[in-house]
Amino acid sequence: MLDKMGRQIEYLRVSITDRCNLRCVYCMPENGIEQVAHDDILSFDELYRVIKETTNLGIKKVRITGGEPLVRKGIIPFIKRIKDIEGIEEVCLTTNGILLLDYMDQLYEAGLDRINISLDTFNCDKYKSITRRDGLHKVLEAIDLGVKKGFKRIKVNTVIIKELNYEEIEEFVNLVEKYDIDVRFIELMPIGEGKDYTPTSNDEIKEIIKRNRNLYPVYSKKGAGPAKYYKTNGAKGRIGFISAMSHEFCQECNRIRITSEGFLKLCLHSKRGIDLRQLLRSKIDDHELGYIIREAVENKPDRHHFNENSEDQDNRLMSQIGG
Ligand code: SAM
Ligand code: SF4
């Protein structure tokens, strides 16, 4: 489906829960989070209906995210059902990796295509201070097993923050020298808790990598997403840079989002969107639902306004949006 800017919207990110088993300091506060009440979270049937309707409108790729998606019971049959929708080409998952070892086989058998694993440090103590929980070894084992399992691609997403993990940039490069995976540096966005930390620009990260390595750009398919990919000499995998803050890529944006309480978000940063839960529970028919989604998407915001003081800014935490 095309929006008014002529962007082809093909990618839907679905947050299935706002709950999480970690408390990453730049994403969620330790306490005092107002959780969405159980009844206010869309059921898997409701989410399925929305996904099916967006597929009729041209969505081809679905990413399951959260909160931590693996904490929601029933995720495996849900993935299977989405995989079976005609028109869906890929179902992907973004996870912190803590429960991944437990679910790896079932996810693979359900037909999951790709996994993105979020990891910000290789140091146990630092892991505890960043996530406020334990479990680094589980995440590292999950990366190792995921590579062997045969998913289309394993990607590790990392956010480099001056106060937290700045000195570990090269360790992430070591990971793509060891495995044929992608490590992607995602610039910290000033959302929720993220506002309290100092971001590192991807240009700065590139300069640090270049001190000891040859870093060269590699081809990535047009429409393959916002990451720009590079390699270092002899590496098996690639290094990706997602530079939402320093090199805005809104003109190529192909995605929309749905939060766990059923809010259709048209841009990560903007509060514009529609309350699908209310519509779904008001017994709206599929034709009307499709029409309303289509009309909303047509008016997707042109670009984000992170770098400006915008009234349109969404106050949700990243854990409520799904990244
Ligand atoms: N819990 C899952 C995980 O951590 O992969 C999925 C949800 S999490 C919100 C998705 C991604 O958002 C993670 O990779 C996390 O590092 C990233 N993230 C959270 N807050 C962010 C911020 N302020 N700026 C940029 N990325 C952020
Ligand atoms: Fe949870 Fe993911 Fe946010 Fe960390 S980044 S607190 S794992 S939702």
XYZ file of C-alpha atoms and ligand atoms in Angstrom:
358
model
C 0.000 0.000 0.000
C 1.303 3.433 -0.908
C 1.201 6.402 1.431
C 0.772 9.985 0.246
C 4.564 10.332 -0.084
C 4.660 7.363 -2.457
C 6.331 5.076 0.089
C 5.421 1.411 -0.314
C 4.313 0.212 3.145
C 5.042 -3.519 3.377
C 6.329 -4.087 6.892
C 4.289 -4.405 10.101
C 5.882 -4.524 13.549
C 3.580 -6.135 16.076
C 4.194 -5.655 19.788
C 2.473 -8.574 21.502
C 3.196 -7.455 25.069
C 4.443 -4.473 27.042
C 5.869 -6.831 29.710
C 9.561 -7.606 29.868
C 11.873 -9.886 31.819
C 14.682 -7.291 31.693
C 14.769 -3.623 32.657
C 17.329 -2.078 30.315
C 18.143 1.265 31.855
C 17.675 3.246 28.634
C 14.369 1.558 27.822
C 12.343 0.898 30.988
C 12.356 2.204 34.550
C 12.964 -0.421 37.251
C 9.625 0.217 38.965
C 6.447 2.181 38.630
C 5.586 1.202 35.077
C 1.915 1.350 34.381
C 1.293 -1.984 32.708
C -1.473 -2.392 30.184
C -4.261 -4.380 31.884
C -4.659 -7.949 30.563
C -8.070 -7.212 29.077
C -6.698 -4.202 27.272
C -4.027 -6.223 25.465
C -5.191 -7.501 22.105
C -5.853 -11.223 22.072
C -3.958 -13.319 19.533
C -7.215 -13.631 17.578
C -7.558 -9.855 17.426
C -3.923 -9.403 16.416
C -4.335 -12.094 13.771
C -7.324 -10.282 12.325
C -5.414 -7.012 12.056
C -2.416 -8.733 10.472
C -4.630 -10.537 7.967
C -6.345 -7.294 7.012
C -3.036 -5.445 6.566
C -1.810 -8.342 4.432
C -4.743 -7.755 2.110
C -3.497 -4.160 1.885
C 0.064 -5.158 0.976
C 1.947 -6.028 4.179
C 4.441 -8.815 3.412
C 6.706 -8.881 6.420
C 5.702 -9.102 10.066
C 8.028 -8.681 13.025
C 6.943 -9.819 16.479
C 8.319 -7.640 19.235
C 7.462 -6.301 22.703
C 8.277 -5.746 25.617
C 9.806 -9.156 25.477
C 7.697 -11.216 23.054
C 8.859 -14.571 24.411
C 7.248 -13.898 27.793
C 3.763 -14.054 26.256
C 2.284 -17.556 26.345
C 0.937 -18.803 23.038
C 3.529 -17.101 20.850
C 4.461 -20.317 18.984
C 0.983 -21.151 17.625
C 0.540 -17.444 16.872
C 3.679 -17.413 14.714
C 2.476 -20.556 12.931
C -0.859 -18.908 12.149
C 0.790 -15.773 10.760
C 3.152 -17.828 8.625
C 0.103 -19.446 7.014
C -1.483 -16.158 5.946
C -1.409 -15.841 2.190
C 0.823 -12.949 1.181
C 3.106 -13.091 4.213
C 6.667 -13.629 3.016
C 8.542 -13.373 6.289
C 7.838 -13.583 9.992
C 10.639 -12.293 12.205
C 11.227 -11.880 15.925
C 13.050 -9.278 18.002
C 14.038 -10.590 21.423
C 16.446 -9.935 24.256
C 17.458 -13.594 23.930
C 16.950 -14.580 27.586
C 14.282 -17.204 26.796
C 15.493 -18.000 23.316
C 17.283 -21.246 24.165
C 14.023 -22.610 25.590
C 12.060 -21.722 22.454
C 14.602 -22.057 19.639
C 13.431 -25.435 18.299
C 9.760 -24.545 18.503
C 10.323 -21.206 16.783
C 12.202 -22.891 13.982
C 9.516 -25.525 13.550
C 6.807 -22.854 13.582
C 8.477 -21.395 10.489
C 10.033 -18.254 11.979
C 12.361 -16.788 9.353
C 14.654 -14.404 11.177
C 15.695 -13.481 14.710
C 17.116 -10.197 15.926
C 18.755 -10.456 19.323
C 19.419 -7.356 21.386
C 22.733 -7.316 23.209
C 24.675 -4.347 24.514
C 27.646 -5.873 26.329
C 29.827 -8.969 26.657
C 30.666 -8.279 30.274
C 28.585 -10.069 32.962
C 28.681 -7.250 35.495
C 27.907 -4.669 32.885
C 25.056 -6.837 31.597
C 23.607 -6.780 35.103
C 23.971 -3.033 35.364
C 22.487 -2.333 31.930
C 19.582 -4.799 32.071
C 19.217 -4.820 35.887
C 19.040 -8.614 35.572
C 21.323 -11.608 35.058
C 21.582 -13.867 32.025
C 24.314 -12.838 29.602
C 25.473 -16.450 29.166
C 21.992 -17.465 27.967
C 22.001 -14.762 25.308
C 25.477 -15.693 24.072
C 24.505 -19.378 23.914
C 21.340 -18.455 22.035
C 23.352 -16.554 19.412
C 25.599 -19.584 18.950
C 22.673 -21.996 18.679
C 20.668 -19.677 16.444
C 23.495 -19.570 13.907
C 23.695 -23.381 13.836
C 19.937 -23.825 13.659
C 19.614 -22.422 10.150
C 17.402 -19.357 10.426
C 17.696 -17.087 7.370
C 19.825 -14.682 9.369
C 20.695 -13.865 12.949
C 21.138 -10.182 13.682
C 22.479 -8.714 16.879
C 21.201 -5.235 17.662
C 23.248 -3.016 19.909
C 22.839 0.510 21.189
C 26.141 2.174 22.057
C 25.770 4.642 24.900
C 28.632 6.780 26.181
C 28.046 5.980 29.881
C 27.439 2.259 29.400
C 29.269 0.341 26.690
C 31.286 2.787 24.602
C 34.510 0.870 25.202
C 33.039 -2.366 23.807
C 32.533 -1.304 20.194
C 35.380 -3.484 18.941
C 34.046 -6.516 20.812
C 30.951 -6.336 18.634
C 33.142 -6.307 15.546
C 34.856 -9.437 16.895
C 31.456 -11.127 16.870
C 31.061 -10.786 13.077
C 34.599 -12.057 12.675
C 33.527 -15.178 14.575
C 30.033 -15.723 13.095
C 28.310 -15.076 9.794
C 25.727 -12.780 11.377
C 24.938 -9.080 11.234
C 25.770 -6.805 14.125
C 23.812 -3.578 13.837
C 24.591 -0.420 15.701
C 21.349 1.415 16.429
C 21.613 5.043 17.472
C 19.996 5.808 20.800
C 16.748 7.694 20.353
C 15.540 10.272 22.894
C 12.475 8.251 23.848
C 11.463 7.686 27.482
C 14.438 6.567 29.575
C 16.712 6.987 26.556
C 16.584 10.757 27.096
C 18.793 10.385 30.180
C 21.781 8.910 28.317
C 24.396 10.156 25.901
C 24.116 8.671 22.429
C 27.035 7.734 20.228
C 26.649 8.610 16.567
C 27.291 5.894 14.026
C 29.878 8.103 12.325
C 31.859 8.056 15.552
C 31.532 4.268 15.814
C 32.818 3.895 12.243
C 35.858 6.013 13.087
C 36.623 3.813 16.099
C 36.363 0.627 14.037
C 38.571 2.135 11.333
C 41.407 2.717 13.809
C 42.368 -0.951 13.669
C 40.468 -2.327 10.696
C 39.628 -1.759 7.090
C 35.889 -1.009 6.987
C 34.247 -1.046 3.558
C 30.623 -0.752 2.390
C 28.838 -3.793 0.995
C 25.811 -3.972 -1.262
C 22.434 -4.263 0.398
C 19.213 -4.724 -1.540
C 17.050 -1.627 -1.951
C 14.095 -1.786 0.419
C 15.966 -4.193 2.711
C 15.626 -1.793 5.646
C 17.321 1.246 7.093
C 20.686 -0.388 7.911
C 23.714 0.454 5.787
C 26.053 -2.525 5.743
C 29.843 -2.747 5.909
C 32.461 -5.468 6.303
C 35.923 -5.673 7.757
C 38.684 -7.691 6.108
C 38.254 -11.405 6.745
C 34.974 -11.051 8.682
C 32.290 -13.684 8.134
C 29.411 -11.367 8.882
C 28.482 -7.752 8.318
C 28.266 -4.611 10.408
C 25.116 -2.549 9.967
C 24.507 1.032 10.944
C 21.010 2.264 11.659
C 21.382 5.999 11.927
C 17.900 7.285 12.636
C 19.232 10.340 14.456
C 22.269 11.401 12.433
C 21.157 10.347 8.932
C 17.379 10.350 8.877
C 15.940 7.682 6.551
C 12.238 8.567 6.783
C 11.891 8.969 3.016
C 12.576 5.223 2.707
C 10.412 4.155 5.651
C 8.228 1.163 4.742
C 6.822 0.276 8.168
C 3.905 0.714 10.495
C 3.476 -0.592 14.033
C 0.792 -1.940 16.277
C 1.174 -1.744 20.046
C 0.025 -4.518 22.353
C -3.102 -2.544 23.252
C -3.969 -2.217 19.593
C -2.839 1.284 18.696
C -1.816 1.515 15.057
C 1.285 3.702 15.048
C 2.261 5.310 11.788
C 5.700 6.547 12.882
C 7.917 5.492 15.794
C 8.132 9.029 17.096
C 4.665 10.367 16.423
C 1.552 9.897 18.524
C -0.573 9.891 15.386
C -2.435 6.687 14.708
C -5.696 4.906 15.453
C -7.136 2.888 18.295
C -7.843 -0.395 16.558
C -8.866 -2.142 19.779
C -11.941 -0.008 20.107
C -12.845 -0.679 16.483
C -12.199 -4.423 16.749
C -14.365 -4.661 19.843
C -17.138 -2.613 18.292
C -17.861 -5.467 15.864
C -16.621 -3.589 12.830
C -16.552 -5.758 9.681
C -13.344 -6.639 7.820
C -14.082 -4.380 4.882
C -14.499 -1.342 7.097
C -11.429 -2.254 9.176
C -9.324 -2.494 6.020
C -10.656 0.831 4.777
C -9.820 2.616 8.054
C -6.287 1.187 8.202
C -5.712 2.051 4.544
C -6.801 5.646 5.082
C -4.629 6.055 8.197
C -1.555 4.669 6.456
C -2.040 6.997 3.541
C -1.472 9.847 5.997
C 1.664 8.422 7.603
C 3.828 11.335 8.841
C 6.480 12.449 6.332
C 9.338 12.205 8.824
C 10.261 12.013 12.493
C 10.873 15.143 14.553
C 13.283 13.788 17.150
C 15.621 16.682 16.610
C 12.910 19.276 17.125
C 10.581 20.094 19.963
C 7.453 18.632 18.463
C 3.972 18.508 19.973
C 3.345 15.390 17.975
C 5.833 13.397 20.103
C 4.570 10.106 21.561
C 5.121 9.662 25.313
C 5.168 5.865 25.222
C 8.276 4.024 26.387
C 10.232 2.052 23.793
C 9.132 -1.161 25.549
C 5.526 -0.157 24.806
C 6.240 0.653 21.168
C 8.389 -2.363 20.357
C 11.455 -0.656 18.920
N 12.672 -6.870 24.308
C 13.048 -7.052 22.954
C 14.493 -6.703 22.730
O 15.097 -6.084 23.606
O 15.004 -7.039 21.677
C 12.175 -6.315 21.968
C 11.734 -4.917 22.310
S 13.025 -3.710 22.504
C 12.082 -2.259 22.834
C 13.591 -3.521 20.840
C 14.875 -2.757 20.660
O 14.687 -1.411 21.052
C 16.050 -3.275 21.456
O 17.079 -3.641 20.557
C 16.483 -2.091 22.286
O 17.882 -2.010 22.434
C 15.946 -0.935 21.477
N 15.752 0.296 22.226
C 15.134 0.478 23.407
N 15.153 1.784 23.755
C 15.787 2.445 22.768
C 16.128 3.818 22.514
N 15.784 4.779 23.363
N 16.785 4.114 21.374
C 17.127 3.157 20.483
N 16.832 1.850 20.655
C 16.179 1.493 21.781
Fe 13.020 -5.186 27.726
Fe 13.895 -5.012 25.223
Fe 13.394 -2.808 26.654
Fe 15.448 -4.284 27.335
S 15.188 -3.212 25.384
S 13.904 -3.458 28.746
S 14.753 -6.263 26.860
S 11.907 -4.276 26.000
